[in-house]
C-alpha cells in the first residue's frame, strides 16, 4: 500500500495557514480511516503532517493513530521528498524529549541513509541533529563557534535559522552559552547579528531571554557610556522602546532588568539630547547644562526623560546612530513649531511631581505641576514649543544668572 500511495505524491512541502490546518488534518484522517488514497497528492499529505505535528495538535489523543501512520510511513518510504518533508517537520516541531519528537526521531534515524543530500550534509556536520534530547544543544555549540550563526547554519542545511521548534531551543541554549561574552562589544555585536541579520526581521521568539542576557551583567555595575548607548540603540532598534511599547519582547523581561534599562533610558535621553543639540547649535552654554541635568539624574531626582527634536536635530540623531553601527536609534518625538522656532529641540523631564521642559536656541526652562492637565506628557510623537510656552500655570526662566538654583527651588 505504501508504494502505491507514495507513487501518487509529488515532491512538495507546504506550510499551511492556520485557518486551513484543521480541515487538512480532518481530510487526511478521513482518507486514512477509509484506506482510500486515490488522487492523494503529496502536497496534501505533507501539509496535513505540518498541521498534525504543530503545537495545537501533536498531543491530541484523537489523532494518535494518524500520527502512528506517519511514523510507519517514514520507516517504509523510499521517497526522498516525503522523508525530507518529515525531517523538516521534525525540525520545526522539535521539543526535547516530547513524545512526538521521540517517535519522529526514531523513525528518521532508521532511514537516515535514504535522506536527501541536504539532510546528509546536515547530519555530517551535526550528527546529533536526530537526537531527541540534545539536538538543540548540538546546534547551539555549532553557533558558538560561528562568527555569523545565521549564515553558518544556512550553509549547513538549516534554511530557516529563526524557525520554531529546534531553533527556538537552540536559540535559548546559544544565549545561555554566550551570556558571559555579553559584557564586551564583540559579544554584543555577535548576538545582535544573530537576532537581526541583514535584510531579515528581528527574531521574536526567545527575544526576552536575549534582552535579559544583555542586561543581566549590569544590575550592580554599569557598562561604559559607549557600550550603554550601543546596547540601548540596538535593543530599541530591534524591539521598540519599552516606555511606549511595553509588549512583545519586553513582556518576559524580569522587573529588576526592566529597571536597569529604564534607568539607562532616562540618562541616555538626557545625554542624547545634549549631544545632539550641542552639535547643531554650537553654543558654549551647553556644557553647564550638561553638568546640571546629568548631575540631577545622578542624584536620583529625574524619574523619566523624553526628547523632541527639530528636523535638523533629528537628522543629526540618525547620522550619529548610523556612525555607531547600531541597528536602530533611541526613540524620540518631533518638535513641530515653525518660523523662528523651527530649529528648537526639547527635553521633557519628570521630576517628582513636576514636568520640566528644557529647550535649545534660547528657549526658557518651563516647569509645570504634573497635575496640570495641559502639562506636556512624556513619550508623545509631536510637540509644539510655542504651544507649550502658552500653557497657563507654567513657571519659566531664561538661562541667565543662577538659573540652576531657580530650577532646584521650583522642583
Coordinates of C-alpha atoms in Angstrom, one line a residue:
X1 CA 0.0 0.0 0.0
X2 CA 2.8 2.4 0.9
X3 CA 4.4 2.3 -2.5
X4 CA 1.1 2.8 -4.2
X5 CA 0.3 5.8 -2.1
X6 CA 3.8 7.3 -2.4
X7 CA 3.8 6.9 -6.2
X8 CA 1.0 9.4 -6.3
X9 CA 2.6 12.1 -4.1
X10 CA 4.7 14.7 -5.9
X11 CA 7.8 16.0 -4.1
X12 CA 6.1 19.1 -2.5
X13 CA 6.4 20.5 1.0
X14 CA 3.9 23.1 2.2
X15 CA 3.3 25.1 5.3
X16 CA -0.5 25.7 5.5
X17 CA -2.1 28.8 7.1
X18 CA -3.7 28.3 10.5
X19 CA -7.2 28.7 9.1
X20 CA -6.7 25.6 6.9
X21 CA -5.0 23.3 9.3
X22 CA -7.9 21.6 11.0
X23 CA -9.6 20.9 7.7
X24 CA -6.4 19.4 6.2
X25 CA -5.9 17.1 9.1
X26 CA -9.6 16.0 9.0
X27 CA -9.3 15.3 5.3
X28 CA -6.1 13.2 5.6
X29 CA -7.6 11.4 8.6
X30 CA -10.7 10.5 6.6
X31 CA -8.6 9.0 3.9
X32 CA -6.5 7.1 6.4
X33 CA -9.6 5.7 8.2
X34 CA -11.2 4.7 4.9
X35 CA -7.9 3.4 3.4
X36 CA -8.8 5.4 0.3
X37 CA -5.7 7.2 -1.2
X38 CA -7.0 7.7 -4.7
X39 CA -5.8 11.0 -6.2
X40 CA -3.9 12.0 -3.0
X41 CA -1.1 14.4 -3.8
X42 CA 2.0 14.6 -1.6
X43 CA 1.2 18.3 -1.1
X44 CA -1.9 17.3 0.9
X45 CA -0.1 14.6 2.9
X46 CA 2.9 16.9 3.9
X47 CA 0.7 19.9 4.5
X48 CA -1.5 17.8 6.8
X49 CA 1.6 16.5 8.5
X50 CA 2.7 20.0 9.3
X51 CA -0.7 20.7 10.8
X52 CA -0.8 17.4 12.6
X53 CA 2.6 18.0 14.4
X54 CA 2.0 21.6 15.3
X55 CA 1.7 22.7 18.9
X56 CA -2.1 22.5 18.9
X57 CA -2.5 19.0 17.5
X58 CA 0.6 17.0 18.2
X59 CA -0.6 15.6 21.5
X60 CA -4.3 15.3 20.7
X61 CA -5.5 11.8 21.7
X62 CA -8.0 11.6 18.8
X63 CA -5.1 11.9 16.3
X64 CA -2.7 9.4 17.8
X65 CA -3.5 6.7 15.2
X66 CA -2.9 9.2 12.4
X67 CA 0.5 10.2 13.9
X68 CA 1.4 6.5 14.2
X69 CA 0.6 6.2 10.5
X70 CA 3.1 8.9 9.6
X71 CA 5.8 7.3 11.8
X72 CA 5.2 4.0 10.0
X73 CA 5.3 5.7 6.6
X74 CA 8.6 7.2 7.4
X75 CA 10.1 3.8 8.1
X76 CA 8.6 2.3 4.9
X77 CA 9.2 5.2 2.5
X78 CA 11.9 5.3 -0.1
X79 CA 10.9 8.7 -1.4
X80 CA 13.3 11.4 -0.5
X81 CA 10.7 14.1 -1.0
X82 CA 8.4 12.6 1.7
X83 CA 11.3 11.8 4.0
X84 CA 12.7 15.3 3.6
X85 CA 9.3 16.8 4.4
X86 CA 9.1 14.7 7.6
X87 CA 12.7 15.6 8.6
X88 CA 11.6 19.3 8.1
X89 CA 8.6 18.7 10.3
X90 CA 10.8 17.0 13.0
X91 CA 13.0 20.1 13.0
X92 CA 10.0 22.5 13.0
X93 CA 8.1 20.7 15.8
X94 CA 11.1 19.6 17.9
X95 CA 10.6 19.8 21.7
X96 CA 13.3 18.0 23.7
X97 CA 12.0 14.6 25.0
X98 CA 8.4 15.2 23.8
X99 CA 6.6 12.0 22.7
X100 CA 6.2 13.2 19.0
X101 CA 9.9 14.2 18.9
X102 CA 11.0 10.8 20.2
X103 CA 8.8 9.0 17.6
X104 CA 9.9 11.1 14.7
X105 CA 13.5 10.9 15.7
X106 CA 13.4 7.1 15.9
X107 CA 11.6 6.7 12.6
X108 CA 14.0 9.1 10.8
X109 CA 17.1 7.5 12.3
X110 CA 16.1 4.2 10.9
X111 CA 16.0 5.7 7.4
X112 CA 18.8 8.2 7.6
X113 CA 20.6 6.6 4.7
X114 CA 17.6 7.4 2.5
X115 CA 17.5 11.1 3.3
X116 CA 18.4 13.6 0.6
X117 CA 21.7 15.5 0.1
X118 CA 20.6 18.5 2.3
X119 CA 19.9 16.2 5.2
X120 CA 23.1 14.1 4.7
X121 CA 25.1 17.3 4.8
X122 CA 23.4 18.4 8.0
X123 CA 23.9 15.0 9.6
X124 CA 27.5 15.1 8.6
X125 CA 28.2 18.4 10.3
X126 CA 25.8 17.8 13.3
X127 CA 25.4 14.1 13.8
X128 CA 23.2 14.7 16.9
X129 CA 20.6 16.5 14.8
X130 CA 18.3 13.5 15.1
X131 CA 18.9 13.1 18.8
X132 CA 15.6 14.0 20.5
X133 CA 17.2 15.1 23.7
X134 CA 20.3 17.1 22.7
X135 CA 19.9 18.2 19.1
X136 CA 19.3 21.8 20.2
X137 CA 22.5 21.8 22.4
X138 CA 24.5 20.4 19.5
X139 CA 23.2 23.2 17.2
X140 CA 23.9 25.8 19.8
X141 CA 27.5 24.6 20.1
X142 CA 28.0 25.0 16.4
X143 CA 26.6 28.5 16.6
X144 CA 29.0 29.5 19.4
X145 CA 31.9 28.6 17.0
X146 CA 30.5 30.7 14.1
X147 CA 31.2 34.4 13.6
X148 CA 27.9 34.6 11.8
X149 CA 25.5 31.9 13.0
X150 CA 22.7 32.9 10.6
X151 CA 24.8 32.4 7.5
X152 CA 26.7 29.4 9.0
X153 CA 23.5 27.5 9.9
X154 CA 22.0 28.1 6.4
X155 CA 25.2 26.7 4.9
X156 CA 24.9 23.5 7.0
X157 CA 21.3 23.0 5.7
X158 CA 19.2 24.7 8.3
X159 CA 17.5 27.0 5.9
X160 CA 15.4 29.0 8.4
X161 CA 17.6 29.7 11.4
X162 CA 14.9 31.7 13.1
X163 CA 12.2 29.0 12.6
X164 CA 10.3 27.5 15.5
X165 CA 10.9 24.1 17.1
X166 CA 14.5 23.0 17.1
X167 CA 15.8 26.5 16.5
X168 CA 13.8 28.0 19.3
X169 CA 15.5 25.7 21.8
X170 CA 18.9 26.1 20.1
X171 CA 18.5 29.9 20.4
X172 CA 17.9 29.6 24.2
X173 CA 20.9 27.3 24.6
X174 CA 23.0 29.7 22.5
X175 CA 22.0 32.7 24.6
X176 CA 23.0 30.7 27.7
X177 CA 26.4 29.8 26.2
X178 CA 27.4 33.3 25.1
X179 CA 26.0 35.2 28.1
X180 CA 29.4 35.7 29.7
X181 CA 30.6 37.3 26.4
X182 CA 27.9 39.9 26.5
X183 CA 30.0 42.1 28.8
X184 CA 32.1 43.1 25.8
X185 CA 31.3 44.8 22.5
X186 CA 32.3 41.9 20.3
X187 CA 29.9 39.6 22.1
X188 CA 27.1 42.1 21.9
X189 CA 27.6 42.6 18.2
X190 CA 27.6 38.9 17.6
X191 CA 24.3 38.5 19.4
X192 CA 22.7 41.4 17.6
X193 CA 23.9 40.0 14.3
X194 CA 22.1 36.7 15.2
X195 CA 18.9 38.5 16.4
X196 CA 18.6 40.5 13.3
X197 CA 20.7 39.5 10.3
X198 CA 20.8 42.0 7.4
X199 CA 17.6 42.2 5.4
X200 CA 15.7 40.0 8.0
X201 CA 13.1 40.7 10.6
X202 CA 14.3 40.6 14.2
X203 CA 13.8 37.3 16.0
X204 CA 10.8 37.5 18.3
X205 CA 10.7 34.0 20.0
X206 CA 13.2 33.9 22.8
X207 CA 13.8 37.7 22.5
X208 CA 13.0 38.4 26.1
X209 CA 15.8 35.9 27.0
X210 CA 18.2 37.7 24.8
X211 CA 17.3 41.1 26.2
X212 CA 17.7 39.7 29.8
X213 CA 21.1 38.2 28.9
X214 CA 22.2 41.6 27.6
X215 CA 21.1 43.4 30.8
X216 CA 21.9 40.8 33.3
X217 CA 25.5 41.9 33.8
X218 CA 24.5 45.4 34.8
X219 CA 22.3 45.2 37.9
X220 CA 25.1 46.2 40.2
X221 CA 27.6 47.9 37.8
X222 CA 27.3 49.9 34.6
X223 CA 28.9 49.5 31.2
X224 CA 30.9 52.2 29.6
X225 CA 28.9 55.1 28.2
X226 CA 29.6 53.9 24.6
X227 CA 28.6 50.3 25.4
X228 CA 25.5 51.5 27.2
X229 CA 24.4 53.6 24.2
X230 CA 25.2 50.7 21.9
X231 CA 23.1 48.3 23.9
X232 CA 20.2 50.8 24.1
X233 CA 20.2 51.7 20.4
X234 CA 20.3 48.1 19.3
X235 CA 17.7 46.8 21.8
X236 CA 15.3 49.6 21.0
X237 CA 16.1 49.4 17.3
X238 CA 15.1 45.7 17.4
X239 CA 12.3 45.6 19.8
X240 CA 11.0 49.1 20.3
X241 CA 11.1 51.4 23.3
X242 CA 9.7 49.7 26.4
X243 CA 8.3 53.0 27.7
X244 CA 5.9 53.3 24.7
X245 CA 5.8 49.7 23.6
X246 CA 5.6 47.6 26.7
X247 CA 4.7 44.4 24.9
X248 CA 6.2 41.7 22.8
X249 CA 9.8 41.1 23.6
X250 CA 9.7 43.3 26.7
X251 CA 6.8 41.3 28.3
X252 CA 9.1 38.5 29.5
X253 CA 11.9 40.7 30.9
X254 CA 12.1 40.5 34.7
X255 CA 11.3 43.7 36.6
X256 CA 14.8 44.2 38.0
X257 CA 16.2 44.1 34.5
X258 CA 13.5 46.4 33.2
X259 CA 14.5 48.8 35.9
X260 CA 18.1 48.7 34.5
X261 CA 17.0 49.7 31.0
X262 CA 14.5 52.3 32.2
X263 CA 17.2 53.9 34.3
X264 CA 19.6 53.9 31.4
X265 CA 16.9 55.3 29.1
X266 CA 16.4 58.3 31.4
X267 CA 20.0 59.1 31.5
X268 CA 20.6 58.4 27.9
X269 CA 17.7 60.6 26.7
X270 CA 19.3 63.5 28.6
X271 CA 22.7 62.8 27.2
X272 CA 21.3 62.1 23.7
X273 CA 19.5 65.5 23.7
X274 CA 22.6 67.3 25.0
X275 CA 25.0 65.7 22.5
X276 CA 22.8 66.4 19.5
X277 CA 21.8 70.0 20.3
X278 CA 25.4 70.8 21.2
X279 CA 26.4 69.6 17.7
X280 CA 23.7 71.5 15.9
X281 CA 23.6 74.7 18.0
X282 CA 27.3 75.1 18.8
X283 CA 26.5 77.1 21.9
X284 CA 29.1 77.2 24.7
X285 CA 26.3 77.3 27.2
X286 CA 25.5 73.7 26.8
X287 CA 28.4 72.4 28.9
X288 CA 27.0 73.9 32.2
X289 CA 23.5 72.5 31.3
X290 CA 25.0 69.1 30.7
X291 CA 26.7 69.1 34.1
X292 CA 23.4 70.3 35.8
X293 CA 20.9 67.9 34.2
X294 CA 23.2 64.8 34.3
X295 CA 24.1 65.7 37.9
X296 CA 20.4 65.9 38.8
X297 CA 19.9 62.4 37.3
X298 CA 22.9 61.1 39.2
X299 CA 21.2 62.3 42.4
X300 CA 18.2 60.2 41.5
X301 CA 15.9 63.3 41.1
X302 CA 14.9 62.7 37.5
X303 CA 12.3 59.9 37.1
X304 CA 11.9 59.9 33.3
X305 CA 13.0 61.8 30.2
X306 CA 11.9 62.2 26.6
X307 CA 13.2 64.2 23.7
X308 CA 11.5 66.1 20.9
X309 CA 14.0 67.0 18.1
X310 CA 13.7 69.6 15.4
X311 CA 14.1 68.3 11.8
X312 CA 17.8 69.4 11.8
X313 CA 18.5 67.7 15.1
X314 CA 16.6 64.5 14.1
X315 CA 18.9 64.3 11.0
X316 CA 21.9 64.6 13.3
X317 CA 20.5 62.0 15.6
X318 CA 20.1 59.5 12.8
X319 CA 23.6 60.2 11.5
X320 CA 25.1 59.6 14.9
X321 CA 23.4 56.2 15.1
X322 CA 24.5 55.2 11.7
X323 CA 28.1 56.1 12.5
X324 CA 27.9 54.0 15.7
X325 CA 27.0 50.8 13.7
X326 CA 23.8 50.2 15.7
X327 CA 20.6 48.6 14.4
X328 CA 18.5 51.5 15.5
X329 CA 18.3 54.7 17.4
X330 CA 16.7 55.9 20.6
X331 CA 13.1 56.8 20.1
X332 CA 12.2 60.4 20.2
X333 CA 9.3 62.8 19.4
X334 CA 9.4 65.7 17.0
X335 CA 9.2 69.5 17.7
X336 CA 6.9 70.9 15.0
X337 CA 6.8 74.6 15.6
X338 CA 7.9 76.6 12.5
X339 CA 9.2 80.0 11.8
X340 CA 11.9 81.2 14.2
X341 CA 11.4 78.1 16.4
X342 CA 11.8 75.5 13.6
X343 CA 15.3 74.6 15.0
X344 CA 14.2 74.3 18.6
X345 CA 14.5 70.9 20.3
X346 CA 13.0 70.0 23.6
X347 CA 13.9 67.8 26.6
X348 CA 10.9 66.8 28.7
X349 CA 11.6 65.6 32.2
X350 CA 9.5 64.2 35.0
X351 CA 11.0 65.3 38.3
X352 CA 8.8 64.1 41.2
X353 CA 5.5 65.9 40.9
X354 CA 6.9 68.3 38.3
X355 CA 7.2 68.3 34.5
X356 CA 10.3 70.3 33.3
X357 CA 10.8 71.3 29.7
X358 CA 14.3 72.4 28.7
X359 CA 14.9 73.7 25.2
X360 CA 17.6 74.7 22.7
X361 CA 18.1 78.0 20.9
X362 CA 17.4 80.3 23.9
X363 CA 14.2 78.5 24.9
X364 CA 13.4 79.1 28.5
X365 CA 13.2 76.4 31.1
X366 CA 9.5 75.7 31.8
X367 CA 8.2 74.0 35.0
X368 CA 4.6 72.6 35.3
X369 CA 2.8 70.8 38.1
X370 CA 2.3 67.2 36.9
X371 CA -1.4 67.6 37.9
X372 CA -1.8 70.4 35.3
X373 CA -4.0 68.6 32.7
X374 CA -2.3 70.6 29.9
X375 CA 1.3 69.9 31.1
X376 CA 3.3 68.2 28.3
X377 CA 3.1 64.4 28.6
X378 CA 6.2 62.3 28.0
X379 CA 6.6 59.9 25.2
X380 CA 4.5 61.8 22.7
X381 CA 5.1 61.9 18.9
X382 CA 4.8 65.6 18.4
X383 CA 5.3 68.8 20.5
X384 CA 4.9 72.5 19.6
X385 CA 7.2 74.6 21.7
X386 CA 5.2 77.7 21.0
X387 CA 2.1 76.0 22.4
X388 CA 4.0 74.8 25.4
X389 CA 5.1 78.3 26.1
X390 CA 1.4 79.5 26.2
X391 CA 0.1 76.8 28.6
X392 CA -1.3 78.5 31.7
X393 CA 0.2 77.7 35.1
X394 CA 3.9 77.3 33.9
X395 CA 6.8 78.9 35.6
X396 CA 9.6 79.9 33.1
X397 CA 13.1 81.1 33.4
X398 CA 15.8 82.0 30.9
X399 CA 19.3 80.6 31.2
X400 CA 20.6 83.8 32.8
X401 CA 22.3 84.2 36.2
X402 CA 21.9 81.3 38.6
X403 CA 19.1 79.6 36.7
X404 CA 20.1 76.2 38.2
X405 CA 19.2 77.4 41.7
X406 CA 15.8 78.6 40.4
X407 CA 15.2 75.1 38.9
X408 CA 16.1 73.5 42.2
X409 CA 13.8 75.7 44.2
X410 CA 10.8 75.0 41.9
X411 CA 11.1 71.2 41.6

